[in-house]
Tab-separated table of C-alpha atoms in Angstrom:
chain	number	residue	atom	x	y	z
A	6	UNK	CA	5.822	-26.516	-34.796
A	7	UNK	CA	2.503	-26.988	-36.582
A	8	UNK	CA	0.911	-28.870	-33.654
A	9	UNK	CA	1.974	-26.131	-31.227
A	10	UNK	CA	0.607	-23.429	-33.531
A	11	UNK	CA	-2.722	-25.260	-33.729
A	12	UNK	CA	-2.850	-25.480	-29.913
A	13	UNK	CA	-2.160	-21.737	-29.725
A	14	UNK	CA	-4.991	-20.967	-32.164
A	15	UNK	CA	-7.384	-23.099	-30.087
A	16	UNK	CA	-6.275	-21.123	-27.017
A	17	UNK	CA	-6.990	-17.831	-28.802
A	18	UNK	CA	-10.422	-19.051	-29.878
A	19	UNK	CA	-11.619	-20.744	-26.682
A	20	UNK	CA	-9.846	-18.880	-23.894
A	21	UNK	CA	-8.996	-15.425	-25.258
A	22	UNK	CA	-12.192	-15.262	-27.366
A	23	UNK	CA	-10.383	-13.376	-30.134
A	24	UNK	CA	-12.138	-12.476	-33.368
A	25	UNK	CA	-12.048	-14.768	-36.389
A	26	UNK	CA	-9.965	-12.201	-38.298
A	27	UNK	CA	-7.337	-12.120	-35.525
A	28	UNK	CA	-7.255	-15.892	-35.389
A	29	UNK	CA	-6.730	-16.211	-39.152
A	30	UNK	CA	-4.053	-13.496	-39.128
A	31	UNK	CA	-2.055	-15.174	-36.310
A	32	UNK	CA	-2.281	-18.578	-37.931
A	33	UNK	CA	-1.124	-17.271	-41.317
A	34	UNK	CA	1.826	-15.385	-39.801
A	35	UNK	CA	2.961	-18.313	-37.659
A	36	UNK	CA	2.635	-20.919	-40.420
A	37	UNK	CA	4.802	-18.743	-42.670
A	38	UNK	CA	7.352	-18.505	-39.854
A	39	UNK	CA	7.277	-22.291	-39.374
A	40	UNK	CA	7.854	-22.824	-43.102
A	41	UNK	CA	10.874	-20.488	-43.049
A	42	UNK	CA	12.356	-22.150	-39.955
A	43	UNK	CA	11.875	-25.610	-41.440
A	44	UNK	CA	13.946	-24.531	-44.444
A	45	UNK	CA	16.658	-23.608	-41.938
A	46	UNK	CA	16.462	-27.088	-40.384
A	47	UNK	CA	14.470	-25.948	-37.321
A	48	UNK	CA	11.358	-28.076	-36.805
A	49	UNK	CA	10.880	-28.066	-33.028
A	50	UNK	CA	9.701	-25.102	-31.018
A	51	UNK	CA	12.366	-25.503	-28.328
A	52	UNK	CA	15.107	-25.161	-30.976
A	53	UNK	CA	13.978	-21.663	-31.997
A	54	UNK	CA	16.344	-18.881	-30.883
A	55	UNK	CA	16.354	-15.109	-30.953
A	56	UNK	CA	18.913	-15.330	-33.785
A	57	UNK	CA	16.645	-17.506	-35.941
A	58	UNK	CA	13.712	-15.138	-35.394
A	59	UNK	CA	15.898	-12.150	-36.246
A	60	UNK	CA	16.895	-13.947	-39.458
A	61	UNK	CA	13.219	-14.303	-40.323
A	62	UNK	CA	12.577	-10.592	-39.770
A	63	UNK	CA	15.547	-9.755	-42.022
A	64	UNK	CA	14.125	-12.167	-44.608
A	65	UNK	CA	10.792	-10.288	-44.540
A	66	UNK	CA	12.616	-6.968	-44.978
A	67	UNK	CA	14.577	-8.322	-47.967
A	68	UNK	CA	11.297	-9.432	-49.531
A	69	UNK	CA	10.135	-5.833	-49.326
A	70	UNK	CA	7.354	-6.437	-46.789
A	71	UNK	CA	5.793	-3.279	-45.362
A	72	UNK	CA	6.846	-2.162	-41.895
A	73	UNK	CA	3.297	-2.657	-40.684
A	74	UNK	CA	3.288	-6.253	-41.969
A	75	UNK	CA	6.581	-7.021	-40.214
A	76	UNK	CA	5.293	-5.456	-36.985
A	77	UNK	CA	2.166	-7.601	-37.167
A	78	UNK	CA	4.253	-10.765	-37.742
A	79	UNK	CA	6.408	-9.849	-34.771
A	80	UNK	CA	3.337	-9.382	-32.599
A	81	UNK	CA	2.153	-12.871	-33.658
A	82	UNK	CA	5.548	-14.361	-32.774
A	83	UNK	CA	5.663	-12.655	-29.386
A	84	UNK	CA	2.169	-13.856	-28.476
A	85	UNK	CA	2.930	-17.417	-29.610
A	86	UNK	CA	6.258	-17.836	-27.829
A	87	UNK	CA	4.919	-16.203	-24.665
A	88	UNK	CA	2.169	-18.833	-24.719
A	89	UNK	CA	4.703	-21.632	-25.271
A	90	UNK	CA	6.780	-20.372	-22.352
A	91	UNK	CA	3.712	-20.141	-20.092
A	92	UNK	CA	2.744	-23.699	-21.061
A	93	UNK	CA	6.223	-24.916	-20.074
A	94	UNK	CA	7.141	-26.163	-23.547
A	95	UNK	CA	10.158	-23.853	-23.713
A	96	UNK	CA	12.355	-22.530	-20.922
A	97	UNK	CA	13.177	-19.145	-22.464
A	98	UNK	CA	11.109	-16.881	-24.702
A	99	UNK	CA	13.204	-16.255	-27.873
A	100	UNK	CA	10.920	-13.405	-29.014
A	101	UNK	CA	10.897	-11.475	-25.747
A	102	UNK	CA	13.670	-9.011	-26.610
A	103	UNK	CA	12.877	-8.609	-30.322
A	104	UNK	CA	12.150	-5.025	-31.310
A	105	UNK	CA	9.515	-4.000	-33.817
A	106	UNK	CA	10.630	-1.774	-36.720
A	107	UNK	CA	9.549	1.845	-36.485
A	108	UNK	CA	6.293	2.448	-38.297
A	109	UNK	CA	6.075	5.719	-40.168
A	110	UNK	CA	2.670	7.219	-39.526
A	111	UNK	CA	1.032	8.340	-42.730
A	112	UNK	CA	-1.187	11.377	-42.581
A	113	UNK	CA	-4.804	10.282	-43.038
A	114	UNK	CA	-6.472	10.939	-46.370
A	115	UNK	CA	-9.133	13.591	-45.749
A	116	UNK	CA	-11.506	14.683	-48.497
A	117	UNK	CA	-12.719	18.227	-48.945
A	118	UNK	CA	-16.407	18.905	-48.366
A	119	UNK	CA	-16.859	19.298	-52.145
A	120	UNK	CA	-15.210	15.919	-52.749
A	121	UNK	CA	-17.457	14.277	-50.157
A	122	UNK	CA	-20.547	15.843	-51.730
A	123	UNK	CA	-19.446	14.632	-55.151
A	124	UNK	CA	-18.822	11.103	-53.843
A	125	UNK	CA	-22.142	10.857	-52.002
A	126	UNK	CA	-24.088	12.130	-55.010
A	127	UNK	CA	-22.854	9.369	-57.328
A	128	UNK	CA	-25.495	6.720	-56.510
A	129	UNK	CA	-28.188	9.128	-57.646
A	130	UNK	CA	-30.837	6.818	-59.104
A	131	UNK	CA	-33.689	4.858	-57.610
A	132	UNK	CA	-32.601	1.264	-58.235
A	133	UNK	CA	-32.389	-0.926	-55.092
A	134	UNK	CA	-28.590	-1.055	-55.401
A	135	UNK	CA	-28.274	2.723	-55.674
A	136	UNK	CA	-30.639	3.217	-52.732
A	137	UNK	CA	-28.519	0.830	-50.653
A	138	UNK	CA	-25.192	2.305	-51.738
A	139	UNK	CA	-26.347	5.865	-51.095
A	140	UNK	CA	-27.639	4.912	-47.632
A	141	UNK	CA	-24.331	3.199	-46.745
A	142	UNK	CA	-22.193	6.116	-47.918
A	143	UNK	CA	-24.399	8.740	-46.264
A	144	UNK	CA	-24.480	6.830	-42.979
A	145	UNK	CA	-20.722	6.262	-42.993
A	146	UNK	CA	-20.012	9.979	-43.435
A	147	UNK	CA	-22.814	11.024	-41.069
A	148	UNK	CA	-21.535	8.889	-38.174
A	149	UNK	CA	-17.820	8.219	-38.772
A	150	UNK	CA	-18.259	4.573	-37.803
A	151	UNK	CA	-15.778	1.933	-38.939
A	152	UNK	CA	-16.607	-0.175	-41.994
A	153	UNK	CA	-16.736	-3.287	-39.771
A	154	UNK	CA	-19.369	-1.535	-37.661
A	155	UNK	CA	-21.304	-0.448	-40.734
A	156	UNK	CA	-21.581	-3.914	-42.258
A	157	UNK	CA	-22.499	-5.488	-38.904
A	158	UNK	CA	-25.309	-3.058	-38.148
A	159	UNK	CA	-28.622	-4.774	-37.544
A	160	UNK	CA	-31.953	-3.318	-38.508
A	161	UNK	CA	-32.754	-3.030	-34.798
A	162	UNK	CA	-29.631	-0.892	-34.260
A	163	UNK	CA	-31.200	2.004	-36.175
A	164	UNK	CA	-33.619	4.450	-34.557
A	165	UNK	CA	-34.929	6.543	-37.432
A	166	UNK	CA	-37.350	8.560	-35.293
A	167	UNK	CA	-34.600	10.149	-33.158
A	168	UNK	CA	-31.719	9.723	-35.636
A	169	UNK	CA	-29.346	7.405	-33.756
A	170	UNK	CA	-27.543	4.142	-34.427
A	171	UNK	CA	-26.126	1.787	-31.806
A	172	UNK	CA	-22.669	0.302	-32.409
A	173	UNK	CA	-21.462	-2.672	-30.388
A	174	UNK	CA	-18.186	-4.520	-29.949
A	175	UNK	CA	-16.957	-7.143	-27.479
A	176	UNK	CA	-16.531	-4.665	-24.635
A	177	UNK	CA	-18.944	-1.755	-25.037
A	178	UNK	CA	-21.610	-0.064	-27.082
A	179	UNK	CA	-22.072	3.538	-28.119
A	180	UNK	CA	-24.854	5.577	-29.635
A	181	UNK	CA	-23.978	7.815	-32.576
A	182	UNK	CA	-26.342	10.441	-34.027
A	183	UNK	CA	-26.934	11.046	-37.726
A	184	UNK	CA	-28.506	13.946	-39.583
A	185	UNK	CA	-31.494	14.495	-41.843
A	186	UNK	CA	-29.738	13.685	-45.147
A	187	UNK	CA	-28.626	10.270	-43.889
A	188	UNK	CA	-32.090	9.748	-42.402
A	189	UNK	CA	-33.744	10.362	-45.789
A	190	UNK	CA	-31.316	7.983	-47.530
A	191	UNK	CA	-31.851	5.287	-44.882
A	192	UNK	CA	-35.633	5.654	-45.032
A	193	UNK	CA	-35.647	5.307	-48.826
A	194	UNK	CA	-33.435	2.219	-48.666
A	195	UNK	CA	-35.451	0.533	-45.916
A	196	UNK	CA	-38.752	1.243	-47.655
A	197	UNK	CA	-37.847	0.490	-51.268
A	198	UNK	CA	-34.421	-1.137	-51.462
A	199	UNK	CA	-33.834	-3.656	-48.683
A	200	UNK	CA	-36.864	-5.789	-49.493
A	201	UNK	CA	-35.551	-6.330	-53.031
A	202	UNK	CA	-32.324	-7.947	-51.780
A	203	UNK	CA	-34.049	-10.105	-49.147
A	204	UNK	CA	-36.633	-11.577	-51.587
A	205	UNK	CA	-38.992	-12.652	-48.781
A	206	UNK	CA	-36.103	-13.953	-46.652
A	207	UNK	CA	-35.505	-12.862	-43.070
A	208	UNK	CA	-32.235	-11.158	-42.187
A	209	UNK	CA	-31.160	-9.220	-39.084
A	210	UNK	CA	-28.584	-7.223	-41.071
A	211	UNK	CA	-29.370	-3.664	-42.099
A	212	UNK	CA	-27.276	-3.835	-45.276
A	213	UNK	CA	-26.987	-6.963	-47.400
A	214	UNK	CA	-25.319	-7.948	-50.634
A	215	UNK	CA	-27.273	-8.744	-53.789
A	216	UNK	CA	-27.973	-12.279	-52.500
A	217	UNK	CA	-29.518	-11.051	-49.268
A	218	UNK	CA	-26.477	-12.116	-47.207
A	219	UNK	CA	-24.438	-9.861	-44.929
A	220	UNK	CA	-22.188	-7.379	-46.740
A	221	UNK	CA	-18.441	-8.119	-46.614
A	222	UNK	CA	-15.638	-5.606	-46.076
A	223	UNK	CA	-14.324	-6.376	-49.545
A	224	UNK	CA	-17.775	-5.883	-51.025
A	225	UNK	CA	-18.112	-2.439	-49.515
A	226	UNK	CA	-14.531	-1.529	-50.437
A	227	UNK	CA	-15.422	-2.184	-54.093
A	228	UNK	CA	-18.519	0.014	-53.744
A	229	UNK	CA	-16.665	3.037	-52.392
A	230	UNK	CA	-13.818	2.557	-54.890
A	231	UNK	CA	-16.323	2.472	-57.770
A	232	UNK	CA	-18.061	5.691	-56.731
A	233	UNK	CA	-14.749	7.408	-55.940
A	234	UNK	CA	-13.549	6.729	-59.484
A	235	UNK	CA	-16.908	7.792	-60.890
A	236	UNK	CA	-16.660	11.102	-58.975
A	237	UNK	CA	-13.176	11.690	-60.416
A	238	UNK	CA	-11.556	11.897	-56.988
A	239	UNK	CA	-7.794	11.481	-57.303
A	240	UNK	CA	-7.167	10.604	-53.641
A	241	UNK	CA	-6.876	6.920	-52.748
A	242	UNK	CA	-10.290	6.417	-51.160
A	243	UNK	CA	-10.937	3.613	-48.676
A	244	UNK	CA	-13.896	3.134	-46.318
A	245	UNK	CA	-11.750	4.700	-43.588
A	246	UNK	CA	-11.404	7.881	-45.661
A	247	UNK	CA	-14.977	8.897	-44.819
A	248	UNK	CA	-14.297	8.233	-41.124
A	249	UNK	CA	-11.237	10.515	-41.278
A	250	UNK	CA	-13.214	13.162	-43.184
A	251	UNK	CA	-16.124	12.974	-40.721
A	252	UNK	CA	-13.818	13.711	-37.772
A	253	UNK	CA	-11.810	16.454	-39.486
A	254	UNK	CA	-14.891	18.257	-40.808
A	255	UNK	CA	-16.650	18.183	-37.419
A	256	UNK	CA	-13.622	19.586	-35.587
A	257	UNK	CA	-13.057	22.149	-38.303
A	258	UNK	CA	-16.590	23.431	-37.779
A	259	UNK	CA	-16.199	23.771	-34.022
A	260	UNK	CA	-17.420	20.421	-32.655
A	261	UNK	CA	-16.243	19.542	-29.138
A	262	UNK	CA	-13.281	17.153	-29.361
A	263	UNK	CA	-14.625	15.004	-26.487
A	264	UNK	CA	-17.916	14.555	-28.367
A	265	UNK	CA	-16.022	13.560	-31.534
A	266	UNK	CA	-13.917	11.123	-29.499
A	267	UNK	CA	-17.091	9.516	-28.108
A	268	UNK	CA	-18.697	9.232	-31.543
A	269	UNK	CA	-15.571	7.653	-33.044
A	270	UNK	CA	-15.239	5.258	-30.105
A	271	UNK	CA	-11.616	6.248	-29.429
A	272	UNK	CA	-10.344	5.175	-26.013
A	273	UNK	CA	-7.336	7.484	-26.312
A	274	UNK	CA	-7.799	11.232	-26.816
A	275	UNK	CA	-4.437	11.406	-28.640
A	276	UNK	CA	-5.953	9.475	-31.551
A	277	UNK	CA	-8.722	12.056	-31.941
A	278	UNK	CA	-6.232	14.905	-31.444
A	279	UNK	CA	-4.606	13.901	-34.754
A	280	UNK	CA	-7.604	15.359	-36.588
A	281	UNK	CA	-7.390	18.593	-34.607
A	282	UNK	CA	-3.757	18.938	-35.661
A	283	UNK	CA	-4.820	18.485	-39.282
A	284	UNK	CA	-7.515	21.163	-39.121
A	285	UNK	CA	-5.130	23.617	-37.433
A	286	UNK	CA	-2.581	22.993	-40.177
A	287	UNK	CA	-5.208	23.686	-42.843
A	288	UNK	CA	-6.227	26.928	-41.105
A	289	UNK	CA	-2.592	28.060	-41.007
A	290	UNK	CA	-2.198	27.247	-44.697
A	291	UNK	CA	-5.285	29.305	-45.625
A	292	UNK	CA	-4.169	32.241	-43.479
A	293	UNK	CA	-0.729	32.166	-45.111
A	294	UNK	CA	-2.078	31.905	-48.652
A	295	UNK	CA	-4.535	34.732	-48.100
A	296	UNK	CA	-2.068	37.102	-46.432
A	297	UNK	CA	1.353	36.493	-47.983
A	298	UNK	CA	2.128	38.559	-51.131
A	299	UNK	CA	3.484	35.443	-52.811
A	300	UNK	CA	1.101	33.024	-51.182
């Protein structure tokens, strides 16, 4: 099956133009499947059946894999065997009728305004690293952009004079405003911090690591984890936590939900509505606590 998997990955890269992360994820999932099937004596793609794929899913469940991980593996299998069927290598798609396990949706972690203020105040000095970290955290909370969008921002994507950034993906771009606090942090970083990391090198990226290269997701995850611990915040903070908090705080303070949807880049209003449900629940809780004799 390895040759067929490699052909599928080439198809994803050259025809579907998928991202490198997607490509790596599909290849990892499918190679693990191939290894399992080989242990069962199945080495050829046309010998794979629905029963053998079901056995693999049960194997993943017994190993304690998360529901989201199993769902992702299933999506990889479905895409691969659909491709094999379309290419005429197999007559019947063994993954077509497989059902994904139900994913329990966890409520997003949303910080209070005080917690956000505490987090953002942690890089309080004037070293280049603190200037960079403060600018990244302030911009993330000010715009609600994804961490992938943050680390791929170019210097030319920032308009300091009018307070906007431009975010791009494969299909569209959107402009997101930011406020005066983020503007001050960005200005300080661009004037006194960025040049330190570049060391006379040229780089299109707005934020870089200590070697002047583009910041990685893992690198920024460590930054936000460090400052979260330093602030004494008990919640499990990830880069997405500030995105969740941005949306919830805007809606809580009366922002138009369509404007928030546009800033977040959500194609589906239902995704943004989740934050509205959260804010309404918090309002109900406060009303109850304030009015009930035993609240």
